[in-house]
Amino acid sequence: MRKTSVDLRSIIADGGMARIMAAHDPLSAMLVQEAGFDGIWASGFEYSAAMGLADVSLVSMAEHLTNMRNMADRTTLPIIADVDTGYGNAINVLHTVRQYETAGAAAVVIEDKMFPKVTSLVEGGRQDLVSVGEFKGKVEAAVSARKDPEFLIIARTEALIAGLGEQEALARARAYEAAGADMILIHSKQKTPDEIESFINKWDGKSPIVIVPTAYPQMTEARAKSLGKIGVLIYGNHAVRAAVTGMQQVFSQIIHDGGIQNVDNKIVPVAEIFRLQQMDDVKANEARFLR
Ligand code: SPV
Ligand code: MG
């Protein structure tokens, strides 16, 4: 497995909670690392948005994988790869897990939605889940496909997102743990943490829980930690939303002002981009190697 500067398993084993931030390209992944997060979420939603597309299984596995590999190349943090449904059935999952592990991911999250999926947080989204039996087969396939036993298989149930209720969510989580998942991601789109807190309080498995509290921002890290069962907290889409906010503000000011005179001191200087591009290294290598 790719050597990382942070070990997710040891953070969780020591009773800690890993804080993971979304990224949609290598530059945003680098900024996640510089900010001090414990890992990178190679989000399907963010990558789809960066491609100008809806998060409904339109981007291919090869595209998302290439982007993830480039993130792995530019950072040393562990990457949790969002592989949606695994891009098909259990046979596709076998291939997907092998590919993402080889490309440098530390973990994959596979969700129990039917392929093609519909993004989770959209109002009135069609949310069809595969049967528990079929998804157990996919989790077993994922576990059998990994080469390094340290590579994490995170099973995600969308039972709450699909409106199937807490009993179904708990039953699915237990079944996926029994199939060999290392962790369970439980997602909710309720505007308050109640639904997730109730699930977590009733969770009787051994696997740590993963949450993505986008819809219920009242769930601070301190509140999540106090529940005692959460191993990973993912900030699911804050890189692409921050990027959109920044570009919308700057672009509209330039249009309004008829020039860049008022934005120049509001955005990072070009020198900051040179730093991120490691231009100093380029110069040093020029001095050393160019004849
Ligand atoms: C993603 O970031 O792609 C996720 C989280 O899967 S969510 O969009 O909230 O479903
Ligand atoms: Mg996703």
GROMACS .gro file of C-alpha atoms and ligand atoms in nm:
model
  302
    1MET     CA    1   0.000   0.000   0.000
    2ARG     CA    2   0.116   0.359  -0.067
    3LYS     CA    3   0.314   0.495   0.228
    4THR     CA    4   0.122   0.777   0.395
    5SER     CA    5   0.217   1.038   0.654
    6VAL     CA    6  -0.094   0.956   0.861
    7ASP     CA    7  -0.225   0.610   0.950
    8LEU     CA    8  -0.604   0.602   0.959
    9ARG     CA    9  -0.618   0.264   1.130
   10SER     CA   10  -0.397   0.376   1.418
   11ILE     CA   11  -0.595   0.699   1.473
   12ILE     CA   12  -0.911   0.490   1.505
   13ALA     CA   13  -0.748   0.211   1.708
   14ASP     CA   14  -0.630   0.471   1.961
   15GLY     CA   15  -0.990   0.586   2.006
   16GLY     CA   16  -0.946   0.891   1.786
   17MET     CA   17  -1.162   1.023   1.505
   18ALA     CA   18  -1.002   1.092   1.168
   19ARG     CA   19  -1.107   1.421   1.006
   20ILE     CA   20  -1.125   1.388   0.630
   21MET     CA   21  -1.182   1.666   0.377
   22ALA     CA   22  -1.316   1.630   0.025
   23ALA     CA   23  -1.109   1.712  -0.283
   24HIS     CA   24  -1.189   1.715  -0.654
   25ASP     CA   25  -0.843   1.747  -0.807
   26PRO     CA   26  -0.477   1.725  -0.704
   27LEU     CA   27  -0.458   2.096  -0.613
   28SER     CA   28  -0.753   2.077  -0.374
   29ALA     CA   29  -0.606   1.755  -0.230
   30MET     CA   30  -0.279   1.941  -0.166
   31LEU     CA   31  -0.469   2.218   0.012
   32VAL     CA   32  -0.647   1.957   0.226
   33GLN     CA   33  -0.307   1.829   0.333
   34GLU     CA   34  -0.165   2.176   0.406
   35ALA     CA   35  -0.469   2.267   0.616
   36GLY     CA   36  -0.398   1.978   0.853
   37PHE     CA   37  -0.672   1.722   0.788
   38ASP     CA   38  -0.601   1.352   0.848
   39GLY     CA   39  -0.697   1.239   0.502
   40ILE     CA   40  -0.856   1.314   0.166
   41TRP     CA   41  -1.204   1.217   0.049
   42ALA     CA   42  -1.188   1.144  -0.323
   43SER     CA   43  -1.553   1.239  -0.352
   44GLY     CA   44  -1.768   1.131  -0.643
   45PHE     CA   45  -1.993   1.432  -0.592
   46GLU     CA   46  -1.699   1.674  -0.604
   47TYR     CA   47  -1.539   1.512  -0.907
   48SER     CA   48  -1.872   1.502  -1.093
   49ALA     CA   49  -1.930   1.870  -1.010
   50ALA     CA   50  -1.578   1.959  -1.124
   51MET     CA   51  -1.660   1.789  -1.455
   52GLY     CA   52  -1.979   1.997  -1.475
   53LEU     CA   53  -2.192   1.685  -1.432
   54ALA     CA   54  -2.454   1.551  -1.192
   55ASP     CA   55  -2.345   1.284  -0.944
   56VAL     CA   56  -2.554   1.009  -1.106
   57SER     CA   57  -2.293   0.756  -1.227
   58LEU     CA   58  -2.204   0.965  -1.534
   59VAL     CA   59  -1.830   0.984  -1.469
   60SER     CA   60  -1.657   0.658  -1.540
   61MET     CA   61  -1.447   0.455  -1.303
   62ALA     CA   62  -1.140   0.522  -1.519
   63GLU     CA   63  -1.187   0.901  -1.494
   64HIS     CA   64  -1.238   0.905  -1.117
   65LEU     CA   65  -0.951   0.660  -1.071
   66THR     CA   66  -0.709   0.872  -1.276
   67ASN     CA   67  -0.803   1.178  -1.071
   68MET     CA   68  -0.752   0.981  -0.747
   69ARG     CA   69  -0.414   0.852  -0.868
   70ASN     CA   70  -0.303   1.208  -0.943
   71MET     CA   71  -0.412   1.316  -0.593
   72ALA     CA   72  -0.211   1.027  -0.446
   73ASP     CA   73   0.091   1.137  -0.646
   74ARG     CA   74   0.084   1.496  -0.511
   75THR     CA   75   0.007   1.425  -0.143
   76THR     CA   76   0.108   1.191   0.137
   77LEU     CA   77  -0.223   1.177   0.323
   78PRO     CA   78  -0.436   0.863   0.316
   79ILE     CA   79  -0.712   0.881   0.054
   80ILE     CA   80  -1.058   0.740   0.112
   81ALA     CA   81  -1.192   0.673  -0.236
   82ASP     CA   82  -1.564   0.709  -0.299
   83VAL     CA   83  -1.631   0.432  -0.550
   84ASP     CA   84  -2.010   0.475  -0.543
   85THR     CA   85  -2.171   0.136  -0.609
   86GLY     CA   86  -1.839  -0.017  -0.711
   87TYR     CA   87  -1.937   0.064  -1.073
   88GLY     CA   88  -2.163  -0.237  -1.118
   89ASN     CA   89  -2.206  -0.576  -0.955
   90ALA     CA   90  -1.968  -0.783  -0.739
   91ILE     CA   91  -1.755  -0.864  -1.044
   92ASN     CA   92  -1.705  -0.492  -1.107
   93VAL     CA   93  -1.625  -0.448  -0.736
   94LEU     CA   94  -1.341  -0.702  -0.760
   95HIS     CA   95  -1.182  -0.498  -1.038
   96THR     CA   96  -1.256  -0.162  -0.874
   97VAL     CA   97  -1.093  -0.252  -0.542
   98ARG     CA   98  -0.781  -0.388  -0.713
   99GLN     CA   99  -0.752  -0.074  -0.925
  100TYR     CA  100  -0.798   0.175  -0.640
  101GLU     CA  101  -0.564  -0.007  -0.405
  102THR     CA  102  -0.295  -0.021  -0.673
  103ALA     CA  103  -0.347   0.349  -0.751
  104GLY     CA  104  -0.272   0.445  -0.390
  105ALA     CA  105  -0.601   0.464  -0.201
  106ALA     CA  106  -0.602   0.370   0.168
  107ALA     CA  107  -0.972   0.283   0.172
  108VAL     CA  108  -1.278   0.252  -0.048
  109VAL     CA  109  -1.637   0.335   0.039
  110ILE     CA  110  -1.891   0.120  -0.144
  111GLU     CA  111  -2.262   0.206  -0.115
  112ASP     CA  112  -2.565  -0.021  -0.131
  113LYS     CA  113  -2.743   0.176  -0.403
  114MET     CA  114  -2.837   0.033  -0.738
  115PHE     CA  115  -2.618   0.125  -1.036
  116PRO     CA  116  -2.666   0.383  -1.185
  117LYS     CA  117  -2.698   0.573  -0.857
  118VAL     CA  118  -2.855   0.908  -0.776
  119THR     CA  119  -2.674   1.156  -0.553
  120SER     CA  120  -2.787   1.128  -0.191
  121LEU     CA  121  -2.865   1.480  -0.075
  122VAL     CA  122  -3.091   1.595  -0.359
  123GLU     CA  123  -3.458   1.661  -0.271
  124GLY     CA  124  -3.683   1.384  -0.401
  125GLY     CA  125  -3.397   1.180  -0.546
  126ARG     CA  126  -3.471   0.827  -0.673
  127GLN     CA  127  -3.298   0.607  -0.418
  128ASP     CA  128  -3.311   0.239  -0.510
  129LEU     CA  129  -3.104   0.000  -0.300
  130VAL     CA  130  -2.982  -0.345  -0.393
  131SER     CA  131  -3.088  -0.637  -0.171
  132VAL     CA  132  -2.895  -0.708   0.147
  133GLY     CA  133  -2.784  -1.040  -0.003
  134GLU     CA  134  -2.648  -0.880  -0.319
  135PHE     CA  135  -2.461  -0.614  -0.125
  136LYS     CA  136  -2.312  -0.870   0.115
  137GLY     CA  137  -2.169  -1.038  -0.195
  138LYS     CA  138  -2.021  -0.705  -0.304
  139VAL     CA  139  -1.861  -0.648   0.039
  140GLU     CA  140  -1.721  -1.002   0.035
  141ALA     CA  141  -1.585  -0.938  -0.314
  142ALA     CA  142  -1.419  -0.615  -0.195
  143VAL     CA  143  -1.260  -0.790   0.104
  144SER     CA  144  -1.133  -1.075  -0.112
  145ALA     CA  145  -0.990  -0.837  -0.375
  146ARG     CA  146  -0.767  -0.632  -0.146
  147LYS     CA  147  -0.402  -0.730  -0.139
  148ASP     CA  148  -0.300  -0.553   0.183
  149PRO     CA  149  -0.511  -0.644   0.487
  150GLU     CA  150  -0.457  -0.286   0.609
  151PHE     CA  151  -0.658  -0.152   0.313
  152LEU     CA  152  -0.997  -0.051   0.454
  153ILE     CA  153  -1.328  -0.163   0.310
  154ILE     CA  154  -1.600   0.077   0.423
  155ALA     CA  155  -1.959  -0.034   0.356
  156ARG     CA  156  -2.209   0.247   0.322
  157THR     CA  157  -2.577   0.201   0.375
  158GLU     CA  158  -2.820   0.444   0.220
  159ALA     CA  159  -3.119   0.302   0.407
  160LEU     CA  160  -3.189   0.631   0.589
  161ILE     CA  161  -3.139   0.832   0.268
  162ALA     CA  162  -3.388   0.599   0.094
  163GLY     CA  163  -3.640   0.650   0.377
  164LEU     CA  164  -3.638   0.283   0.479
  165GLY     CA  165  -3.604   0.360   0.850
  166GLU     CA  166  -3.366   0.290   1.132
  167GLN     CA  167  -3.441  -0.082   1.170
  168GLU     CA  168  -3.350  -0.144   0.806
  169ALA     CA  169  -3.038   0.071   0.841
  170LEU     CA  170  -2.926  -0.123   1.149
  171ALA     CA  171  -3.003  -0.460   0.988
  172ARG     CA  172  -2.805  -0.366   0.678
  173ALA     CA  173  -2.512  -0.233   0.881
  174ARG     CA  174  -2.499  -0.555   1.084
  175ALA     CA  175  -2.513  -0.766   0.767
  176TYR     CA  176  -2.234  -0.569   0.600
  177GLU     CA  177  -2.016  -0.597   0.910
  178ALA     CA  178  -2.076  -0.973   0.910
  179ALA     CA  179  -1.970  -0.979   0.543
  180GLY     CA  180  -1.632  -0.837   0.644
  181ALA     CA  181  -1.659  -0.458   0.620
  182ASP     CA  182  -1.404  -0.277   0.839
  183MET     CA  183  -1.630   0.023   0.897
  184ILE     CA  184  -1.987   0.130   0.831
  185LEU     CA  185  -2.074   0.462   0.671
  186ILE     CA  186  -2.424   0.574   0.765
  187HIS     CA  187  -2.556   0.867   0.566
  188SER     CA  188  -2.848   1.097   0.647
  189LYS     CA  189  -2.996   1.401   0.478
  190GLN     CA  190  -3.198   1.517   0.777
  191LYS     CA  191  -3.134   1.878   0.870
  192THR     CA  192  -3.053   1.790   1.232
  193PRO     CA  193  -2.825   1.520   1.383
  194ASP     CA  194  -3.115   1.335   1.557
  195GLU     CA  195  -3.149   1.057   1.300
  196ILE     CA  196  -2.776   0.985   1.297
  197GLU     CA  197  -2.740   1.009   1.675
  198SER     CA  198  -3.026   0.767   1.727
  199PHE     CA  199  -2.868   0.519   1.481
  200ILE     CA  200  -2.528   0.550   1.645
  201ASN     CA  201  -2.668   0.505   1.996
  202LYS     CA  202  -2.838   0.182   1.883
  203TRP     CA  203  -2.537   0.055   1.685
  204ASP     CA  204  -2.429  -0.269   1.853
  205GLY     CA  205  -2.157  -0.378   1.610
  206LYS     CA  206  -1.782  -0.357   1.663
  207SER     CA  207  -1.706  -0.158   1.349
  208PRO     CA  208  -1.637   0.212   1.383
  209ILE     CA  209  -1.892   0.440   1.218
  210VAL     CA  210  -1.822   0.691   0.941
  211ILE     CA  211  -2.043   0.998   0.899
  212VAL     CA  212  -2.074   1.277   0.641
  213PRO     CA  213  -2.255   1.556   0.828
  214THR     CA  214  -2.316   1.788   0.529
  215ALA     CA  215  -2.692   1.816   0.587
  216TYR     CA  216  -2.665   1.855   0.965
  217PRO     CA  217  -2.376   2.096   1.030
  218GLN     CA  218  -2.466   2.119   1.400
  219MET     CA  219  -2.267   1.792   1.428
  220THR     CA  220  -1.935   1.941   1.534
  221GLU     CA  221  -1.629   1.725   1.580
  222ALA     CA  222  -1.669   1.749   1.959
  223ARG     CA  223  -2.031   1.631   1.938
  224ALA     CA  224  -1.938   1.346   1.703
  225LYS     CA  225  -1.654   1.234   1.933
  226SER     CA  226  -1.882   1.237   2.235
  227LEU     CA  227  -2.094   0.964   2.073
  228GLY     CA  228  -1.795   0.733   2.121
  229LYS     CA  229  -1.842   0.520   1.808
  230ILE     CA  230  -1.738   0.744   1.519
  231GLY     CA  231  -1.398   0.662   1.370
  232VAL     CA  232  -1.408   0.887   1.064
  233LEU     CA  233  -1.583   1.217   0.998
  234ILE     CA  234  -1.591   1.322   0.632
  235TYR     CA  235  -1.649   1.679   0.518
  236GLY     CA  236  -1.814   1.571   0.194
  237ASN     CA  237  -1.820   1.866  -0.044
  238HIS     CA  238  -1.662   2.172   0.115
  239ALA     CA  239  -1.374   2.196  -0.133
  240VAL     CA  240  -1.594   2.234  -0.439
  241ARG     CA  241  -1.837   2.464  -0.257
  242ALA     CA  242  -1.550   2.684  -0.136
  243ALA     CA  243  -1.409   2.693  -0.491
  244VAL     CA  244  -1.748   2.792  -0.636
  245THR     CA  245  -1.796   3.062  -0.371
  246GLY     CA  246  -1.451   3.205  -0.440
  247MET     CA  247  -1.486   3.206  -0.818
  248GLN     CA  248  -1.840   3.345  -0.819
  249GLN     CA  249  -1.737   3.637  -0.597
  250VAL     CA  250  -1.421   3.724  -0.790
  251PHE     CA  251  -1.570   3.676  -1.138
  252SER     CA  252  -1.875   3.891  -1.063
  253GLN     CA  253  -1.657   4.168  -0.919
  254ILE     CA  254  -1.440   4.170  -1.234
  255ILE     CA  255  -1.749   4.192  -1.456
  256HIS     CA  256  -1.893   4.466  -1.235
  257ASP     CA  257  -1.570   4.668  -1.216
  258GLY     CA  258  -1.468   4.618  -1.577
  259GLY     CA  259  -1.122   4.504  -1.473
  260ILE     CA  260  -0.914   4.322  -1.213
  261GLN     CA  261  -0.811   4.634  -1.021
  262ASN     CA  262  -1.024   4.555  -0.712
  263VAL     CA  263  -0.975   4.179  -0.691
  264ASP     CA  264  -0.599   4.160  -0.719
  265ASN     CA  265  -0.542   4.205  -0.346
  266LYS     CA  266  -0.836   3.980  -0.252
  267ILE     CA  267  -0.699   3.663  -0.409
  268VAL     CA  268  -0.370   3.482  -0.353
  269PRO     CA  269  -0.078   3.627  -0.549
  270VAL     CA  270   0.063   3.434  -0.844
  271ALA     CA  271   0.363   3.359  -0.621
  272GLU     CA  272   0.140   3.141  -0.405
  273ILE     CA  273   0.051   2.930  -0.706
  274PHE     CA  274   0.422   2.907  -0.793
  275ARG     CA  275   0.482   2.779  -0.439
  276LEU     CA  276   0.214   2.512  -0.478
  277GLN     CA  277   0.364   2.418  -0.815
  278GLN     CA  278   0.709   2.392  -0.650
  279MET     CA  279   0.871   2.630  -0.895
  280ASP     CA  280   1.172   2.656  -0.661
  281ASP     CA  281   1.242   2.291  -0.733
  282VAL     CA  282   1.210   2.352  -1.106
  283LYS     CA  283   1.464   2.636  -1.082
  284ALA     CA  284   1.701   2.425  -0.873
  285ASN     CA  285   1.675   2.142  -1.123
  286GLU     CA  286   1.738   2.381  -1.410
  287ALA     CA  287   2.055   2.503  -1.243
  288ARG     CA  288   2.164   2.145  -1.183
  289PHE     CA  289   2.072   1.965  -1.503
  290LEU     CA  290   2.023   2.207  -1.791
  291ARG     CA  291   2.338   2.250  -2.000
  292SPV     C1  292  -1.969   1.232  -0.208
  292SPV     O1  293  -1.908   1.330  -0.162
  292SPV     O2  294  -1.957   1.196  -0.326
  292SPV     C2  295  -2.058   1.155  -0.123
  292SPV     C3  296  -2.121   1.222  -0.007
  292SPV     O3  297  -2.082   1.041  -0.154
  292SPV     S1  298  -2.278   1.275  -0.058
  292SPV     O4  299  -2.261   1.358  -0.178
  292SPV     O5  300  -2.334   1.352   0.053
  292SPV     O6  301  -2.358   1.158  -0.087
  293MG      MG  302  -2.040   0.998  -0.350
   0.00000   0.00000   0.00000
